[in-house]
C-alpha angles and dihedrals in degrees: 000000000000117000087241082066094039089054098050091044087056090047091043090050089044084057097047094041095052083046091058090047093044087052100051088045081052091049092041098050090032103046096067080059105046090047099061094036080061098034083055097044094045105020086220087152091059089242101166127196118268113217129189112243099247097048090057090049086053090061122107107229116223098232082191088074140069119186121195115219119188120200119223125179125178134173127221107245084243096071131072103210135114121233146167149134113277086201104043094183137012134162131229141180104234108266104030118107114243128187131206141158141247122202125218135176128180097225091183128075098245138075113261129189106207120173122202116230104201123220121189125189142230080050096210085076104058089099097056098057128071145174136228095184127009127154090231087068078082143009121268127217118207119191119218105314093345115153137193142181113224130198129235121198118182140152125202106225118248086234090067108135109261099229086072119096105154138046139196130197117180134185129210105183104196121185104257085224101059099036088056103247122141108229088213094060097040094060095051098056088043088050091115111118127253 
């Protein structure tokens, strides 16, 4: 091989070299977005919709329709905390406001800080169902073998597809700690108010 071709083959891996690094710049800065563009589009990540109180009292139920909402609570295998849904199933006619409660317990002797990170199914309707009050709009410290009972108020919109009859909504609660999460900056992105 001549040095005119060795040139050009040193050129020609520069280039491709400065290409992979622009595209896992690209990746690394694009991924958070697409994400949530398809988090928003899809609601795979179980995001529902948050509501003031009052607007969700302003809303006109539709009597002609019962939906069936089914209650769902786990636990990672990292935490050691009971939990579960003290209602496992209700039913409500789309646009009226409904409460229920979750159940938690620290079963270990330390204080623990868990956050909830909600999933609902069929995931077309995410975006129909909101919450006015929900413990996973913050984290939640438990002391040694403390326990609480948390409420949960939601309303289905009226606007909910008619071919859904059914709704699941479903908790995981992970130890900040463990999963990684800073409780700092986690209350600072959850500092609406509620």
């Amino acid at each position: 091989m001549n040095e005119d071709q060795q040139q050009k083959n040193k050129r020609l891996a520069g280039k491709l070299s400065l290409s992979a690094v622009a595209m896992v710049v690209f990746a690394i800065v694009a991924l958070p977005a697409l994400y949530n563009l398809i988090c928003n589009i899809t609601g795979l990540d179980g995001r529902t919709g948050r509501i003031e109180k009052e607007q969700a009292l302003a809303t006109r139920p539709d009597k002609t329709r019962v939906i069936k909402i089914e209650f769902d609570a786990n636990v990672n295998g990292d935490l050691p905390w009971e939990f579960k849904a003290l209602t496992r199933r209700i039913e409500v006619h789309p646009g009226e406001v409904a409460t229920v409660s979750y159940y938690a317990k620290n079963l270990s002797n330390r204080t623990i800080v868990g956050q909830a990170v909600p999933y609902v199914t069929p995931i077309k309707v995410a975006k129909y169902f909101n919450k006015t009050e929900c413990f996973c709009f913050s984290q939640q410290k438990f002391g040694p073998g403390e326990d609480k009972e948390m409420p949960l108020r939601f309303i289905v919109d009226p606007d909910l597809p008619k071919d859904v009859n059914t709704i699941t909504l479903s908790y995981t609660f992970f130890d900040t700690k463990q999963s990684g999460v800073e409780e700092d900056s986690a209350k600072a992105e959850n500092a609406t108010p509620q």
